[in-house]
Tab-separated table of C-alpha atoms in Angstrom:
chain	number	residue	atom	x	y	z
A	1	MET	CA	-76.370	-26.216	-183.628
A	2	THR	CA	-76.448	-25.669	-179.871
A	3	LYS	CA	-78.703	-26.503	-177.621
A	4	THR	CA	-79.828	-23.303	-176.571
A	5	LYS	CA	-80.236	-22.587	-180.248
A	6	VAL	CA	-82.592	-25.567	-180.806
A	7	LYS	CA	-84.515	-24.106	-177.779
A	8	MET	CA	-84.813	-20.731	-179.208
A	9	ASN	CA	-85.827	-22.082	-182.611
A	10	VAL	CA	-88.314	-24.302	-181.053
A	11	HIS	CA	-89.848	-21.412	-179.249
A	12	ARG	CA	-89.805	-18.904	-182.325
A	13	ILE	CA	-91.566	-21.526	-184.250
A	14	SER	CA	-94.184	-23.106	-181.906
A	15	PHE	CA	-95.389	-19.811	-180.937
A	16	PRO	CA	-96.575	-18.153	-183.697
A	17	CYS	CA	-98.084	-21.615	-185.149
A	18	GLY	CA	-100.100	-22.303	-181.992
A	19	ILE	CA	-98.950	-25.797	-181.458
A	20	ASN	CA	-97.386	-27.469	-178.507
A	21	VAL	CA	-93.907	-28.719	-179.356
A	22	TYR	CA	-91.763	-30.943	-177.355
A	23	VAL	CA	-88.323	-31.680	-177.905
A	24	ILE	CA	-85.618	-34.215	-176.685
A	25	THR	CA	-82.461	-33.610	-177.333
A	26	TYR	CA	-79.594	-36.409	-176.822
A	27	SER	CA	-76.202	-36.074	-177.708
A	28	SER	CA	-73.601	-39.083	-177.558
A	29	GLU	CA	-70.825	-36.716	-175.792
A	30	ASP	CA	-73.399	-35.607	-172.798
A	31	ASP	CA	-74.536	-38.138	-170.706
A	32	ALA	CA	-77.959	-36.196	-169.923
A	33	LYS	CA	-80.839	-35.924	-171.968
A	34	GLN	CA	-82.691	-32.923	-171.988
A	35	THR	CA	-86.202	-31.969	-172.574
A	36	MET	CA	-87.997	-28.763	-173.440
A	37	SER	CA	-91.628	-28.942	-173.384
A	38	GLN	CA	-94.662	-26.850	-173.144
A	39	THR	CA	-97.068	-29.027	-172.000
A	40	LEU	CA	-97.538	-31.321	-169.426
A	41	ASP	CA	-98.407	-34.155	-171.982
A	42	ALA	CA	-94.949	-34.162	-172.413
A	43	GLY	CA	-93.867	-36.184	-168.979
A	44	ARG	CA	-95.173	-39.482	-170.813
A	45	VAL	CA	-92.591	-39.123	-173.590
A	46	THR	CA	-89.837	-38.012	-171.427
A	47	ALA	CA	-90.850	-41.344	-169.298
A	48	ASP	CA	-90.974	-43.113	-172.534
A	49	SER	CA	-87.591	-41.570	-173.948
A	50	THR	CA	-85.707	-42.214	-170.578
A	51	ASN	CA	-86.917	-45.894	-170.658
A	52	LEU	CA	-85.040	-46.591	-173.695
A	53	PRO	CA	-82.150	-48.910	-173.076
A	54	GLU	CA	-79.034	-46.865	-173.996
A	55	LEU	CA	-77.719	-49.038	-176.822
A	56	ASN	CA	-81.279	-48.653	-178.427
A	57	HIS	CA	-81.401	-45.154	-177.675
A	58	ALA	CA	-77.908	-44.377	-179.252
A	59	HIS	CA	-78.500	-46.822	-182.207
A	60	ASN	CA	-81.558	-44.779	-183.166
A	61	MET	CA	-80.303	-41.394	-182.862
A	62	ASN	CA	-76.826	-42.588	-184.636
A	63	ASP	CA	-78.203	-44.393	-187.613
A	64	GLN	CA	-80.490	-41.842	-188.885
A	65	VAL	CA	-77.950	-40.733	-191.376
A	66	ALA	CA	-77.027	-43.953	-192.470
A	67	ILE	CA	-80.671	-44.662	-192.720
A	68	MET	CA	-81.555	-41.600	-194.811
A	69	GLU	CA	-78.396	-42.109	-196.967
A	70	ALA	CA	-79.926	-46.011	-197.815
A	71	ARG	CA	-83.074	-44.865	-198.247
A	72	HIS	CA	-81.738	-42.249	-200.745
A	73	ALA	CA	-79.879	-44.704	-202.757
A	74	SER	CA	-82.810	-47.309	-203.181
A	75	LEU	CA	-85.236	-44.359	-203.913
A	76	THR	CA	-82.610	-43.380	-206.647
A	77	GLU	CA	-82.127	-46.386	-208.001
A	78	ILE	CA	-86.311	-47.242	-208.312
A	79	LEU	CA	-86.064	-43.628	-209.763
A	80	VAL	CA	-83.400	-44.839	-212.434
A	81	GLN	CA	-85.680	-47.890	-213.129
A	82	LEU	CA	-88.860	-45.947	-213.617
A	83	GLN	CA	-86.799	-43.404	-215.911
A	84	ASN	CA	-85.635	-46.373	-218.014
A	85	VAL	CA	-89.214	-48.193	-218.368
A	86	ASN	CA	-90.862	-44.513	-219.024
A	87	SER	CA	-88.427	-44.241	-221.689
A	88	LEU	CA	-88.940	-47.598	-223.082
A	89	LEU	CA	-92.763	-47.009	-223.191
A	90	GLU	CA	-92.358	-43.715	-225.003
A	91	ARG	CA	-90.100	-45.192	-227.871
A	92	ARG	CA	-92.563	-47.710	-228.487
A	93	ARG	CA	-95.557	-45.266	-228.554
A	94	LEU	CA	-93.686	-43.533	-230.826
A	95	LEU	CA	-92.926	-46.752	-232.886
A	96	TYR	CA	-96.760	-47.896	-232.889
A	97	GLU	CA	-97.620	-44.581	-233.937
A	98	GLY	CA	-95.528	-44.497	-236.702
A	99	LEU	CA	-97.082	-48.096	-237.678
A	100	GLY	CA	-100.186	-46.682	-237.444
A	101	GLY	CA	-99.309	-44.256	-239.981
A	102	ARG	CA	-98.112	-41.000	-238.081
A	103	ASP	CA	-95.545	-39.023	-239.923
A	104	LEU	CA	-92.548	-39.183	-237.898
A	105	SER	CA	-89.966	-37.168	-240.176
A	106	ASN	CA	-90.913	-34.138	-238.106
A	107	LEU	CA	-89.192	-35.914	-234.861
A	108	PRO	CA	-85.788	-34.585	-233.287
A	109	THR	CA	-83.169	-37.090	-234.501
A	110	LYS	CA	-82.352	-38.323	-230.866
A	111	GLN	CA	-86.182	-39.369	-230.870
A	112	LEU	CA	-85.766	-41.362	-234.171
A	113	ARG	CA	-82.100	-42.879	-233.011
A	114	ALA	CA	-84.609	-44.178	-230.067
A	115	VAL	CA	-87.152	-45.571	-232.112
A	116	ASP	CA	-84.452	-47.220	-234.301
A	117	ASP	CA	-83.090	-48.702	-231.653
A	118	THR	CA	-86.634	-50.127	-230.030
A	119	VAL	CA	-86.910	-51.609	-233.644
A	120	ASP	CA	-83.696	-53.485	-233.485
A	121	GLU	CA	-84.413	-54.480	-229.721
A	122	LEU	CA	-87.645	-55.929	-230.864
A	123	LEU	CA	-86.198	-57.626	-234.046
A	124	SER	CA	-83.482	-59.185	-231.976
A	125	ARG	CA	-86.069	-60.631	-229.497
A	126	ILE	CA	-88.328	-61.868	-232.687
A	127	HIS	CA	-85.346	-63.875	-234.094
A	128	GLU	CA	-84.197	-65.120	-230.665
A	129	ARG	CA	-87.577	-66.379	-230.214
A	130	ILE	CA	-87.670	-67.755	-233.680
A	131	ARG	CA	-84.240	-69.600	-232.969
A	132	VAL	CA	-85.642	-71.065	-229.633
A	133	LEU	CA	-88.634	-72.440	-231.092
A	134	SER	CA	-86.943	-74.213	-234.024
A	135	LEU	CA	-84.499	-75.591	-231.213
A	136	GLN	CA	-87.312	-76.766	-229.413
A	137	GLU	CA	-88.795	-78.263	-232.750
A	138	GLN	CA	-85.792	-80.102	-233.747
A	139	GLY	CA	-85.543	-81.397	-230.344
A	140	GLN	CA	-88.789	-82.616	-230.189
A	141	ASN	CA	-88.248	-84.382	-233.597
A	142	GLU	CA	-85.326	-85.868	-232.221
A	143	GLY	CA	-86.897	-86.910	-229.133
A	144	ILE	CA	-89.527	-88.723	-231.396
A	145	ALA	CA	-87.235	-90.266	-233.319
A	146	GLU	CA	-85.212	-91.577	-230.284
A	147	THR	CA	-88.434	-92.822	-228.973
A	148	ALA	CA	-89.481	-94.764	-231.893
A	149	VAL	CA	-85.819	-96.219	-232.035
A	150	SER	CA	-85.813	-97.050	-228.278
A	151	SER	CA	-89.347	-98.728	-228.362
A	152	THR	CA	-88.445	-100.711	-232.020
A	153	GLN	CA	-85.464	-101.760	-229.981
A	154	GLU	CA	-87.320	-103.363	-227.102
A	155	VAL	CA	-89.737	-104.650	-229.562
A	156	LEU	CA	-87.213	-106.581	-231.159
A	157	GLY	CA	-85.684	-107.284	-228.111
A	158	ASN	CA	-88.783	-109.338	-226.494
A	159	CYS	CA	-89.417	-110.983	-229.708
A	160	GLU	CA	-89.295	-114.542	-229.787
A	161	CYS	CA	-88.608	-114.955	-233.505
A	162	PRO	CA	-85.620	-117.116	-234.661
A	163	MET	CA	-82.977	-114.762	-235.794
A	164	GLU	CA	-80.735	-115.592	-238.771
A	165	GLY	CA	-77.754	-117.637	-237.471
A	166	GLN	CA	-80.636	-119.598	-235.026
A	167	ASP	CA	-82.119	-122.627	-235.359
A	168	GLY	CA	-85.385	-122.219	-237.297
A	169	PHE	CA	-84.474	-119.395	-239.229
A	170	VAL	CA	-85.372	-119.920	-242.694
A	171	SER	CA	-83.906	-117.645	-245.367
A	172	SER	CA	-84.988	-117.214	-248.784
A	173	SER	CA	-82.709	-119.482	-250.194
A	174	ASP	CA	-84.559	-122.491	-248.116
A	175	SER	CA	-87.154	-123.388	-250.337
A	176	THR	CA	-87.646	-126.615	-251.358
A	177	GLU	CA	-87.702	-127.493	-255.151
A	178	GLY	CA	-90.623	-128.751	-256.750
A	179	GLY	CA	-93.202	-128.263	-253.996
A	180	ASP	CA	-96.486	-126.897	-254.293
A	181	GLY	CA	-95.569	-123.617	-252.335
A	182	GLU	CA	-96.692	-125.003	-249.164
A	183	GLU	CA	-93.957	-126.174	-247.334
A	184	ASP	CA	-93.946	-126.643	-243.243
A	185	HIS	CA	-91.290	-124.964	-241.394
A	186	ASP	CA	-90.750	-125.425	-237.562
A	187	TYR	CA	-90.263	-121.725	-236.636
A	188	ASN	CA	-89.651	-122.088	-233.246
A	189	ALA	CA	-87.664	-125.126	-233.439
A	190	GLU	CA	-85.168	-125.090	-230.722
């Protein structure tokens, strides 16, 4: 659109509406900025516009398309995510209504398949949770057994009792014959 057509359209839109319009046109090919104004207050805006550094001004004007495209892509992604969430909530609502006694036989095949997929998804989550809990339980039991073994080894390692093969160790075959059962043994012999 040429600058003349822009001026004409601005006047055509602003006059019947009774609004004041101010337009600054800028082109990367044309160094001069052109202003179209119907009021005196536009002078302040013109001064602000002309005081912008040239790089910022060109950047602000030329990147509008890129900004809008990026925003469109972002909003499209958000829309898809919200549609997925909405679909999931709708399927779960149908599932819970079916569990509550509603007759689902009159639903279209597509919705019944969606409810079936939801049931399968929830069952797989339940099975995964059971598997994780059983692994945690096994890990805790193994951890308890390992702790018991290590603490027993610590206790036995710190014990000053004589072991087999050391002086002072008494075995069941070291009993004296004919005694009254009270034998004096030195368990701490060195």
